[in-house]
Amino acid sequence: MARKNTAVKNNTPSPRAERARRRLQRSMVRDRDTLLIQYDNSAAGYDEDDVEEQREEYGVNVITRHNEESLISRFSGAFINPFTIVLIILAVVSFFTDIFWAEPGKADPTAVTIIITMVVVSGLLRFVQEWRSGSAAKHLSEMVETTASVARKFKDYESGETHSEKLEIPMDEVVVGDVVYLAAGDMVPADVRIIQAKDLFVSQSALTGESEAVEKIAVPLAEPKGNPLESNNLAFMGTNVISGSATALVVTVGDDTILGSIAAQLQAKPAPTSFEKGITSVSWILIRFMLIMVPVVLLINGFTKGNWFEAFLFALSVAVGLTPEMLPMIVSANLAKGAVSMSKKRVIVKKLNSIQNFGAMDVLCTDKTGTITQDKVILEYHLDIHGMESIDVLRQAFLNSYYQTGLKNLMDISIIEYSQKAELTSLWEDHKKVDEIPFDFNRRRMSVVVEDKSGRVELITKGAIEEMLAISSRAGYEDSIEPMTEELQKKILASCRNLNNKGMRVLGLAKKAVQELPEEILPDGTFPAGTLSPSDECDMIFVGCLAFLDPPKESAAMAIKALGEYGVNVKVLTGDNDAVTRTVCNAVEIDAVRILLGSELEDMDDETLAKAAAEVDVFAKLSPSQKARIVAVLRNSGNTVGFLGDGINDAAAMRAADVGISVDTAVDIAKESANIILLEKDLMVLEGGVIEGRKIYANIIKYIKMTASSNFGNMFSVLAASAFLPFIPMLPIQILVLNLIYDISCIAIPWDNVDLDFLRKPRKWDASSISRFMFWIGPTSSVFDISTYILMFFYICPLFAGGTYSSLDPQGQIYFIILFHTGWFVESLWSQTLVIHMIRTPKLPFIRSRASLQLSFFTTLGITAGTVIPYTWLGQRIGMTPLPFLFFPYLVGTILAYMALVTVMKKIFVMKHKELL
């Protein structure tokens, strides 16, 4: 089946990228001479004209960066979203009605100031958060600013002869078809085909996740690999030569390289995250509702009151009332509070929005090496010839690793560290080194010669298991020695294969006594150089095996189990081989019965891959683009996906995820691509991040639902009042102040307590649930608003104004209206603020679930301020008057009845829709 990336546009390769990939695949199977003919080159290299032709045809060896957005573009973009656009429009309209068209001396900038403040704060926060864009791609470009050694031809114009030189040139001058020379310490300058190699080992862990260096050869493959990174005759830009030397032919350069394709993915604009989609959908719900309500309010008041300008102003205030003005600040405060909380756990939050995505996450994809493993080689077993733990094998291994003078590799270091824990390091006091046979890649082993205090001299050799068995004629077990029979060899090899299948690297260990000592001994007690040679590594006594593994971090299994308890499914996406991956996954209790390989994934379309990704938890031998594709497919299936990684090969996947997470030891490009960085290696921090994210979601959704439902209830009441009252039920400025006091009461919501039951499963944004909540809970307040209208219009206002509205003179009617406005203002504020405590939890408030002290303080402060305002100069300025004492007993009774009704409606809502928030 042909691959169709219809669902993941960002991962669909361009025609140019496909051509480059095919060139790499063709080069895998062609021999040296065929490749040189294909690119019209020879061992002598290109001349200047050839270089220009190749550069013109295949491009330059530079990873390009697309034009960055200008500062002005970024700044303006931070203010463009549905929510802020509505507020800006309302602010402009309010400017004309309250200031520009106002009578002299009566201009009131209050409404405009409040709305503009909300817009500015929201936009500035977004601008600052997005300031870091483009830095990841910049790091990739800077990584490859170095030189390369190439063959080039030059013509001597005096003699007319052409000669070839080996030149060091800037890497960006390398072209496709160039013959390049590689040596230990070099960075590979492009994606190249090895055409001649001697003991070449390349570290490509940043691209594949393999902790061990990979041997590269010049032999053509029988058939091309689907994933170029799996080919052992290709080397890739950005990887490093660890040892050996090679001659190679450049196949792809710049943007066409594997590294270039990763950079291109990083520069693509990331898809909207779960959080961003949620906020946008909420905004559009409110906007659509506003577009319906505002014209209705305008028409009802215009026709019933006859004053269309006053009706317009009132409709404008309704629009403001339906807009949760503090939403940007509530969201930002929640996220900032979460970032502070995470920082105390040694976690850097680079993008605030990612904290909520952390909570919504139901799938965590993770690389293996350096994330769930320690990214270091550990000695797992030291076994004798019968597969039993042997302290003697460990002693011999320690002496070999301790006394070798060459560069100690990870396995030597792990042997020494293990021996220190076993308290064997005092062996060096009882032995001295007298000679050494260094490691080389032809023999694949190294030896040391040591002498103990009794004068016994031994040759101890460590190396690849096949090589060690080939030079061993006997086998040692405890104090006995037996012949190395074919049957014993098969038994040892079977034991080693079993260890290999568990993902372990196995070395053999052998020894023998050195009988014929040289006559000349140097003053320091050592043999003269060259006394012993590789030819002496024969007739050895095989003593056992050493098995090494990159083990999981101590916290990995606990963290994965904890995430599972919170509804997060962990999937492993690695470039490493399936044997190592299966061992690590089994150790941390991830189901690795079925592992999907990159070669299998290559033939799947997105629909097939989506089904496989839902069922399989472990993916191995993946390319960077395949990792990103799996993440994208999981997201398109409705999951909120996190990605935990530490290498260049993880950067694109982190970019594609809802939340990218990296670790303290990651390469710079991975840290730049991540939204969250763990400074501690304890992966239990992941659990804390999930909980913090869900707390943030809970408190944001509390604000949105309680505000939307309260505002909807108020506006529903306004419609009823507008239809039957001979005046507007509340002044526009009073509605704005009412919403402002309520929003101030909500400032402490980020610090509110969240029920433990709510934190147990992932939470996703569902705009339809907000609509259901708004239509279900909102009208309950209207019942008591209307009862307040009736009380104020037919009893309290006539009692204190001196008669019914129609019987009063104009001055009396003004007082009647002011008293009515004040009464409804105070009742609305009390009901709207106290209902926060009712809606914040599905449990019985104040008894089974209590709000935080901060929230209780601010709601009390808001109610107190709103009740006191009518008795102050501010109340007089916005058209209020002191309320009679008779009003308050009714107010208390109304609020208690309202809270009781909300509790009943809340229970019914939970029974019907299974959850409140």
PDB file of N, CA and C in Angstrom, residues 53-133:
ATOM      1  N   GLU A  53      28.725  23.678 -11.231  1.00  0.00           N
ATOM      2  CA  GLU A  53      27.631  22.936 -11.865  1.00  0.00           C
ATOM      3  C   GLU A  53      26.847  22.110 -10.838  1.00  0.00           C
ATOM      4  N   GLN A  54      27.573  21.439  -9.956  1.00  0.00           N
ATOM      5  CA  GLN A  54      26.915  20.614  -8.938  1.00  0.00           C
ATOM      6  C   GLN A  54      26.102  21.481  -7.966  1.00  0.00           C
ATOM      7  N   ARG A  55      26.679  22.624  -7.616  1.00  0.00           N
ATOM      8  CA  ARG A  55      25.976  23.521  -6.683  1.00  0.00           C
ATOM      9  C   ARG A  55      24.705  24.064  -7.334  1.00  0.00           C
ATOM     10  N   GLU A  56      24.787  24.355  -8.624  1.00  0.00           N
ATOM     11  CA  GLU A  56      23.618  24.876  -9.329  1.00  0.00           C
ATOM     12  C   GLU A  56      22.523  23.814  -9.439  1.00  0.00           C
ATOM     13  N   GLU A  57      22.935  22.545  -9.627  1.00  0.00           N
ATOM     14  CA  GLU A  57      21.959  21.475  -9.816  1.00  0.00           C
ATOM     15  C   GLU A  57      21.355  21.001  -8.496  1.00  0.00           C
ATOM     16  N   TYR A  58      22.184  20.874  -7.446  1.00  0.00           N
ATOM     17  CA  TYR A  58      21.718  20.245  -6.210  1.00  0.00           C
ATOM     18  C   TYR A  58      21.585  21.208  -5.023  1.00  0.00           C
ATOM     19  N   GLY A  59      22.043  22.441  -5.179  1.00  0.00           N
ATOM     20  CA  GLY A  59      21.910  23.398  -4.090  1.00  0.00           C
ATOM     21  C   GLY A  59      23.154  23.491  -3.223  1.00  0.00           C
ATOM     22  N   VAL A  60      23.115  24.450  -2.294  1.00  0.00           N
ATOM     23  CA  VAL A  60      24.273  24.697  -1.420  1.00  0.00           C
ATOM     24  C   VAL A  60      24.135  23.885  -0.137  1.00  0.00           C
ATOM     25  N   ASN A  61      25.276  23.689   0.504  1.00  0.00           N
ATOM     26  CA  ASN A  61      25.302  22.881   1.729  1.00  0.00           C
ATOM     27  C   ASN A  61      25.045  23.760   2.956  1.00  0.00           C
ATOM     28  N   VAL A  62      23.877  24.372   2.957  1.00  0.00           N
ATOM     29  CA  VAL A  62      23.479  25.255   4.057  1.00  0.00           C
ATOM     30  C   VAL A  62      22.045  24.918   4.435  1.00  0.00           C
ATOM     31  N   ILE A  63      21.808  24.806   5.724  1.00  0.00           N
ATOM     32  CA  ILE A  63      20.434  24.625   6.200  1.00  0.00           C
ATOM     33  C   ILE A  63      19.804  26.003   6.283  1.00  0.00           C
ATOM     34  N   THR A  64      18.898  26.283   5.364  1.00  0.00           N
ATOM     35  CA  THR A  64      18.335  27.629   5.263  1.00  0.00           C
ATOM     36  C   THR A  64      17.312  27.877   6.350  1.00  0.00           C
ATOM     37  N   ARG A  65      17.223  29.128   6.714  1.00  0.00           N
ATOM     38  CA  ARG A  65      16.193  29.560   7.661  1.00  0.00           C
ATOM     39  C   ARG A  65      15.259  30.499   6.926  1.00  0.00           C
ATOM     40  N   HIS A  66      13.981  30.252   7.063  1.00  0.00           N
ATOM     41  CA  HIS A  66      12.997  31.106   6.402  1.00  0.00           C
ATOM     42  C   HIS A  66      13.007  32.482   7.053  1.00  0.00           C
ATOM     43  N   ASN A  67      12.527  33.460   6.284  1.00  0.00           N
ATOM     44  CA  ASN A  67      12.501  34.815   6.816  1.00  0.00           C
ATOM     45  C   ASN A  67      11.720  34.878   8.117  1.00  0.00           C
ATOM     46  N   GLU A  68      12.354  35.448   9.131  1.00  0.00           N
ATOM     47  CA  GLU A  68      11.675  35.555  10.418  1.00  0.00           C
ATOM     48  C   GLU A  68      10.614  36.648  10.368  1.00  0.00           C
ATOM     49  N   GLU A  69       9.583  36.462  11.155  1.00  0.00           N
ATOM     50  CA  GLU A  69       8.561  37.489  11.277  1.00  0.00           C
ATOM     51  C   GLU A  69       9.179  38.743  11.866  1.00  0.00           C
ATOM     52  N   SER A  70       8.749  39.894  11.362  1.00  0.00           N
ATOM     53  CA  SER A  70       9.244  41.145  11.921  1.00  0.00           C
ATOM     54  C   SER A  70       8.664  41.349  13.310  1.00  0.00           C
ATOM     55  N   LEU A  71       9.321  42.227  14.056  1.00  0.00           N
ATOM     56  CA  LEU A  71       8.872  42.527  15.413  1.00  0.00           C
ATOM     57  C   LEU A  71       7.456  43.092  15.398  1.00  0.00           C
ATOM     58  N   ILE A  72       7.181  43.955  14.416  1.00  0.00           N
ATOM     59  CA  ILE A  72       5.847  44.561  14.318  1.00  0.00           C
ATOM     60  C   ILE A  72       4.799  43.501  14.012  1.00  0.00           C
ATOM     61  N   SER A  73       5.148  42.556  13.125  1.00  0.00           N
ATOM     62  CA  SER A  73       4.207  41.502  12.761  1.00  0.00           C
ATOM     63  C   SER A  73       3.897  40.616  13.962  1.00  0.00           C
ATOM     64  N   ARG A  74       4.946  40.274  14.720  1.00  0.00           N
ATOM     65  CA  ARG A  74       4.734  39.450  15.922  1.00  0.00           C
ATOM     66  C   ARG A  74       3.863  40.186  16.937  1.00  0.00           C
ATOM     67  N   PHE A  75       4.157  41.467  17.102  1.00  0.00           N
ATOM     68  CA  PHE A  75       3.432  42.245  18.113  1.00  0.00           C
ATOM     69  C   PHE A  75       1.954  42.371  17.749  1.00  0.00           C
ATOM     70  N   SER A  76       1.685  42.695  16.482  1.00  0.00           N
ATOM     71  CA  SER A  76       0.280  42.840  16.064  1.00  0.00           C
ATOM     72  C   SER A  76      -0.436  41.496  16.098  1.00  0.00           C
ATOM     73  N   GLY A  77       0.277  40.413  15.743  1.00  0.00           N
ATOM     74  CA  GLY A  77      -0.330  39.095  15.751  1.00  0.00           C
ATOM     75  C   GLY A  77      -0.765  38.653  17.131  1.00  0.00           C
ATOM     76  N   ALA A  78      -0.078  39.153  18.166  1.00  0.00           N
ATOM     77  CA  ALA A  78      -0.425  38.783  19.540  1.00  0.00           C
ATOM     78  C   ALA A  78      -1.790  39.324  19.947  1.00  0.00           C
ATOM     79  N   PHE A  79      -2.281  40.340  19.241  1.00  0.00           N
ATOM     80  CA  PHE A  79      -3.559  40.959  19.596  1.00  0.00           C
ATOM     81  C   PHE A  79      -4.699  40.503  18.683  1.00  0.00           C
ATOM     82  N   ILE A  80      -4.387  39.617  17.736  1.00  0.00           N
ATOM     83  CA  ILE A  80      -5.420  39.203  16.790  1.00  0.00           C
ATOM     84  C   ILE A  80      -5.936  37.818  17.165  1.00  0.00           C
ATOM     85  N   ASN A  81      -7.079  37.786  17.814  1.00  0.00           N
ATOM     86  CA  ASN A  81      -7.819  36.563  18.071  1.00  0.00           C
ATOM     87  C   ASN A  81      -9.271  36.964  18.308  1.00  0.00           C
ATOM     88  N   PRO A  82     -10.205  36.056  18.160  1.00  0.00           N
ATOM     89  CA  PRO A  82     -11.633  36.424  18.234  1.00  0.00           C
ATOM     90  C   PRO A  82     -11.994  37.173  19.508  1.00  0.00           C
ATOM     91  N   PHE A  83     -11.400  36.766  20.604  1.00  0.00           N
ATOM     92  CA  PHE A  83     -11.772  37.341  21.895  1.00  0.00           C
ATOM     93  C   PHE A  83     -11.353  38.810  21.994  1.00  0.00           C
ATOM     94  N   THR A  84     -10.100  39.100  21.661  1.00  0.00           N
ATOM     95  CA  THR A  84      -9.625  40.476  21.770  1.00  0.00           C
ATOM     96  C   THR A  84     -10.241  41.372  20.691  1.00  0.00           C
ATOM     97  N   ILE A  85     -10.541  40.797  19.520  1.00  0.00           N
ATOM     98  CA  ILE A  85     -11.166  41.603  18.466  1.00  0.00           C
ATOM     99  C   ILE A  85     -12.527  42.118  18.931  1.00  0.00           C
ATOM    100  N   VAL A  86     -13.319  41.239  19.576  1.00  0.00           N
ATOM    101  CA  VAL A  86     -14.626  41.658  20.090  1.00  0.00           C
ATOM    102  C   VAL A  86     -14.457  42.780  21.107  1.00  0.00           C
ATOM    103  N   LEU A  87     -13.497  42.619  22.014  1.00  0.00           N
ATOM    104  CA  LEU A  87     -13.282  43.645  23.030  1.00  0.00           C
ATOM    105  C   LEU A  87     -12.823  44.967  22.400  1.00  0.00           C
ATOM    106  N   ILE A  88     -11.981  44.892  21.382  1.00  0.00           N
ATOM    107  CA  ILE A  88     -11.513  46.117  20.718  1.00  0.00           C
ATOM    108  C   ILE A  88     -12.691  46.835  20.053  1.00  0.00           C
ATOM    109  N   ILE A  89     -13.563  46.058  19.375  1.00  0.00           N
ATOM    110  CA  ILE A  89     -14.745  46.666  18.741  1.00  0.00           C
ATOM    111  C   ILE A  89     -15.625  47.343  19.789  1.00  0.00           C
ATOM    112  N   LEU A  90     -15.842  46.664  20.911  1.00  0.00           N
ATOM    113  CA  LEU A  90     -16.661  47.244  21.978  1.00  0.00           C
ATOM    114  C   LEU A  90     -16.015  48.503  22.542  1.00  0.00           C
ATOM    115  N   ALA A  91     -14.677  48.481  22.662  1.00  0.00           N
ATOM    116  CA  ALA A  91     -13.975  49.658  23.183  1.00  0.00           C
ATOM    117  C   ALA A  91     -14.129  50.840  22.225  1.00  0.00           C
ATOM    118  N   VAL A  92     -14.030  50.562  20.895  1.00  0.00           N
ATOM    119  CA  VAL A  92     -14.177  51.641  19.898  1.00  0.00           C
ATOM    120  C   VAL A  92     -15.586  52.234  19.961  1.00  0.00           C
ATOM    121  N   VAL A  93     -16.593  51.354  20.005  1.00  0.00           N
ATOM    122  CA  VAL A  93     -17.977  51.837  20.081  1.00  0.00           C
ATOM    123  C   VAL A  93     -18.187  52.633  21.357  1.00  0.00           C
ATOM    124  N   SER A  94     -17.655  52.116  22.465  1.00  0.00           N
ATOM    125  CA  SER A  94     -17.801  52.802  23.752  1.00  0.00           C
ATOM    126  C   SER A  94     -17.106  54.155  23.740  1.00  0.00           C
ATOM    127  N   PHE A  95     -15.992  54.255  23.017  1.00  0.00           N
ATOM    128  CA  PHE A  95     -15.284  55.534  22.914  1.00  0.00           C
ATOM    129  C   PHE A  95     -16.170  56.591  22.260  1.00  0.00           C
ATOM    130  N   PHE A  96     -16.836  56.211  21.179  1.00  0.00           N
ATOM    131  CA  PHE A  96     -17.687  57.181  20.485  1.00  0.00           C
ATOM    132  C   PHE A  96     -18.915  57.550  21.316  1.00  0.00           C
ATOM    133  N   THR A  97     -19.520  56.552  21.976  1.00  0.00           N
ATOM    134  CA  THR A  97     -20.764  56.836  22.710  1.00  0.00           C
ATOM    135  C   THR A  97     -20.519  57.520  24.044  1.00  0.00           C
ATOM    136  N   ASP A  98     -19.430  57.132  24.750  1.00  0.00           N
ATOM    137  CA  ASP A  98     -19.190  57.659  26.098  1.00  0.00           C
ATOM    138  C   ASP A  98     -18.289  58.885  26.129  1.00  0.00           C
ATOM    139  N   ILE A  99     -17.512  59.088  25.050  1.00  0.00           N
ATOM    140  CA  ILE A  99     -16.545  60.201  25.072  1.00  0.00           C
ATOM    141  C   ILE A  99     -16.770  61.142  23.893  1.00  0.00           C
ATOM    142  N   PHE A 100     -16.665  60.622  22.672  1.00  0.00           N
ATOM    143  CA  PHE A 100     -16.680  61.473  21.483  1.00  0.00           C
ATOM    144  C   PHE A 100     -18.021  62.169  21.297  1.00  0.00           C
ATOM    145  N   TRP A 101     -19.125  61.405  21.469  1.00  0.00           N
ATOM    146  CA  TRP A 101     -20.452  61.991  21.264  1.00  0.00           C
ATOM    147  C   TRP A 101     -21.091  62.492  22.563  1.00  0.00           C
ATOM    148  N   ALA A 102     -20.368  62.389  23.654  1.00  0.00           N
ATOM    149  CA  ALA A 102     -20.936  62.816  24.939  1.00  0.00           C
ATOM    150  C   ALA A 102     -21.069  64.337  24.991  1.00  0.00           C
ATOM    151  N   GLU A 103     -22.052  64.789  25.789  1.00  0.00           N
ATOM    152  CA  GLU A 103     -22.218  66.225  25.983  1.00  0.00           C
ATOM    153  C   GLU A 103     -21.003  66.782  26.720  1.00  0.00           C
ATOM    154  N   PRO A 104     -20.715  68.083  26.503  1.00  0.00           N
ATOM    155  CA  PRO A 104     -19.562  68.693  27.171  1.00  0.00           C
ATOM    156  C   PRO A 104     -19.632  68.486  28.691  1.00  0.00           C
ATOM    157  N   GLY A 105     -18.505  68.002  29.266  1.00  0.00           N
ATOM    158  CA  GLY A 105     -18.434  67.797  30.718  1.00  0.00           C
ATOM    159  C   GLY A 105     -18.994  66.473  31.193  1.00  0.00           C
ATOM    160  N   LYS A 106     -19.555  65.686  30.268  1.00  0.00           N
ATOM    161  CA  LYS A 106     -20.168  64.419  30.679  1.00  0.00           C
ATOM    162  C   LYS A 106     -19.461  63.199  30.080  1.00  0.00           C
ATOM    163  N   ALA A 107     -18.291  63.421  29.503  1.00  0.00           N
ATOM    164  CA  ALA A 107     -17.531  62.297  28.949  1.00  0.00           C
ATOM    165  C   ALA A 107     -17.090  61.362  30.069  1.00  0.00           C
ATOM    166  N   ASP A 108     -17.263  60.066  29.851  1.00  0.00           N
ATOM    167  CA  ASP A 108     -16.920  59.069  30.876  1.00  0.00           C
ATOM    168  C   ASP A 108     -16.041  57.980  30.245  1.00  0.00           C
ATOM    169  N   PRO A 109     -14.725  58.013  30.522  1.00  0.00           N
ATOM    170  CA  PRO A 109     -13.809  57.045  29.901  1.00  0.00           C
ATOM    171  C   PRO A 109     -13.703  55.727  30.653  1.00  0.00           C
ATOM    172  N   THR A 110     -14.497  55.516  31.687  1.00  0.00           N
ATOM    173  CA  THR A 110     -14.348  54.326  32.538  1.00  0.00           C
ATOM    174  C   THR A 110     -14.442  53.036  31.741  1.00  0.00           C
ATOM    175  N   ALA A 111     -15.515  52.895  30.947  1.00  0.00           N
ATOM    176  CA  ALA A 111     -15.729  51.649  30.208  1.00  0.00           C
ATOM    177  C   ALA A 111     -14.597  51.387  29.221  1.00  0.00           C
ATOM    178  N   VAL A 112     -14.209  52.446  28.493  1.00  0.00           N
ATOM    179  CA  VAL A 112     -13.137  52.299  27.507  1.00  0.00           C
ATOM    180  C   VAL A 112     -11.836  51.876  28.192  1.00  0.00           C
ATOM    181  N   THR A 113     -11.515  52.515  29.302  1.00  0.00           N
ATOM    182  CA  THR A 113     -10.270  52.224  30.022  1.00  0.00           C
ATOM    183  C   THR A 113     -10.212  50.771  30.477  1.00  0.00           C
ATOM    184  N   ILE A 114     -11.314  50.279  31.040  1.00  0.00           N
ATOM    185  CA  ILE A 114     -11.340  48.905  31.555  1.00  0.00           C
ATOM    186  C   ILE A 114     -11.151  47.901  30.418  1.00  0.00           C
ATOM    187  N   ILE A 115     -11.881  48.118  29.313  1.00  0.00           N
ATOM    188  CA  ILE A 115     -11.809  47.163  28.208  1.00  0.00           C
ATOM    189  C   ILE A 115     -10.426  47.168  27.568  1.00  0.00           C
ATOM    190  N   ILE A 116      -9.872  48.368  27.327  1.00  0.00           N
ATOM    191  CA  ILE A 116      -8.554  48.468  26.700  1.00  0.00           C
ATOM    192  C   ILE A 116      -7.484  47.843  27.595  1.00  0.00           C
ATOM    193  N   THR A 117      -7.600  48.000  28.902  1.00  0.00           N
ATOM    194  CA  THR A 117      -6.636  47.391  29.822  1.00  0.00           C
ATOM    195  C   THR A 117      -6.611  45.882  29.663  1.00  0.00           C
ATOM    196  N   MET A 118      -7.812  45.283  29.546  1.00  0.00           N
ATOM    197  CA  MET A 118      -7.884  43.837  29.364  1.00  0.00           C
ATOM    198  C   MET A 118      -7.185  43.410  28.067  1.00  0.00           C
ATOM    199  N   VAL A 119      -7.423  44.170  26.987  1.00  0.00           N
ATOM    200  CA  VAL A 119      -6.836  43.838  25.691  1.00  0.00           C
ATOM    201  C   VAL A 119      -5.314  43.936  25.737  1.00  0.00           C
ATOM    202  N   VAL A 120      -4.805  45.016  26.337  1.00  0.00           N
ATOM    203  CA  VAL A 120      -3.365  45.241  26.385  1.00  0.00           C
ATOM    204  C   VAL A 120      -2.660  44.151  27.194  1.00  0.00           C
ATOM    205  N   VAL A 121      -3.197  43.835  28.367  1.00  0.00           N
ATOM    206  CA  VAL A 121      -2.579  42.806  29.211  1.00  0.00           C
ATOM    207  C   VAL A 121      -2.553  41.459  28.495  1.00  0.00           C
ATOM    208  N   SER A 122      -3.687  41.103  27.877  1.00  0.00           N
ATOM    209  CA  SER A 122      -3.769  39.818  27.174  1.00  0.00           C
ATOM    210  C   SER A 122      -2.773  39.754  26.016  1.00  0.00           C
ATOM    211  N   GLY A 123      -2.722  40.802  25.207  1.00  0.00           N
ATOM    212  CA  GLY A 123      -1.835  40.812  24.052  1.00  0.00           C
ATOM    213  C   GLY A 123      -0.367  40.799  24.426  1.00  0.00           C
ATOM    214  N   LEU A 124       0.001  41.575  25.448  1.00  0.00           N
ATOM    215  CA  LEU A 124       1.400  41.624  25.862  1.00  0.00           C
ATOM    216  C   LEU A 124       1.877  40.275  26.390  1.00  0.00           C
ATOM    217  N   LEU A 125       1.022  39.601  27.159  1.00  0.00           N
ATOM    218  CA  LEU A 125       1.398  38.281  27.678  1.00  0.00           C
ATOM    219  C   LEU A 125       1.638  37.304  26.535  1.00  0.00           C
ATOM    220  N   ARG A 126       0.772  37.338  25.544  1.00  0.00           N
ATOM    221  CA  ARG A 126       0.933  36.423  24.409  1.00  0.00           C
ATOM    222  C   ARG A 126       2.193  36.754  23.618  1.00  0.00           C
ATOM    223  N   PHE A 127       2.470  38.047  23.432  1.00  0.00           N
ATOM    224  CA  PHE A 127       3.651  38.473  22.685  1.00  0.00           C
ATOM    225  C   PHE A 127       4.932  37.976  23.355  1.00  0.00           C
ATOM    226  N   VAL A 128       5.010  38.129  24.670  1.00  0.00           N
ATOM    227  CA  VAL A 128       6.195  37.700  25.416  1.00  0.00           C
ATOM    228  C   VAL A 128       6.374  36.190  25.321  1.00  0.00           C
ATOM    229  N   GLN A 129       5.254  35.444  25.419  1.00  0.00           N
ATOM    230  CA  GLN A 129       5.340  33.984  25.387  1.00  0.00           C
ATOM    231  C   GLN A 129       5.857  33.480  24.045  1.00  0.00           C
ATOM    232  N   GLU A 130       5.554  34.187  22.953  1.00  0.00           N
ATOM    233  CA  GLU A 130       5.924  33.699  21.630  1.00  0.00           C
ATOM    234  C   GLU A 130       7.226  34.301  21.113  1.00  0.00           C
ATOM    235  N   TRP A 131       7.929  35.014  21.970  1.00  0.00           N
ATOM    236  CA  TRP A 131       9.139  35.726  21.563  1.00  0.00           C
ATOM    237  C   TRP A 131      10.231  34.773  21.096  1.00  0.00           C
ATOM    238  N   ARG A 132      10.223  33.557  21.616  1.00  0.00           N
ATOM    239  CA  ARG A 132      11.326  32.646  21.360  1.00  0.00           C
ATOM    240  C   ARG A 132      11.254  31.930  20.007  1.00  0.00           C
ATOM    241  N   SER A 133      10.271  32.228  19.158  1.00  0.00           N
ATOM    242  CA  SER A 133      10.091  31.482  17.909  1.00  0.00           C
ATOM    243  C   SER A 133      11.332  31.574  17.028  1.00  0.00           C
TER     244      SER A 133
END
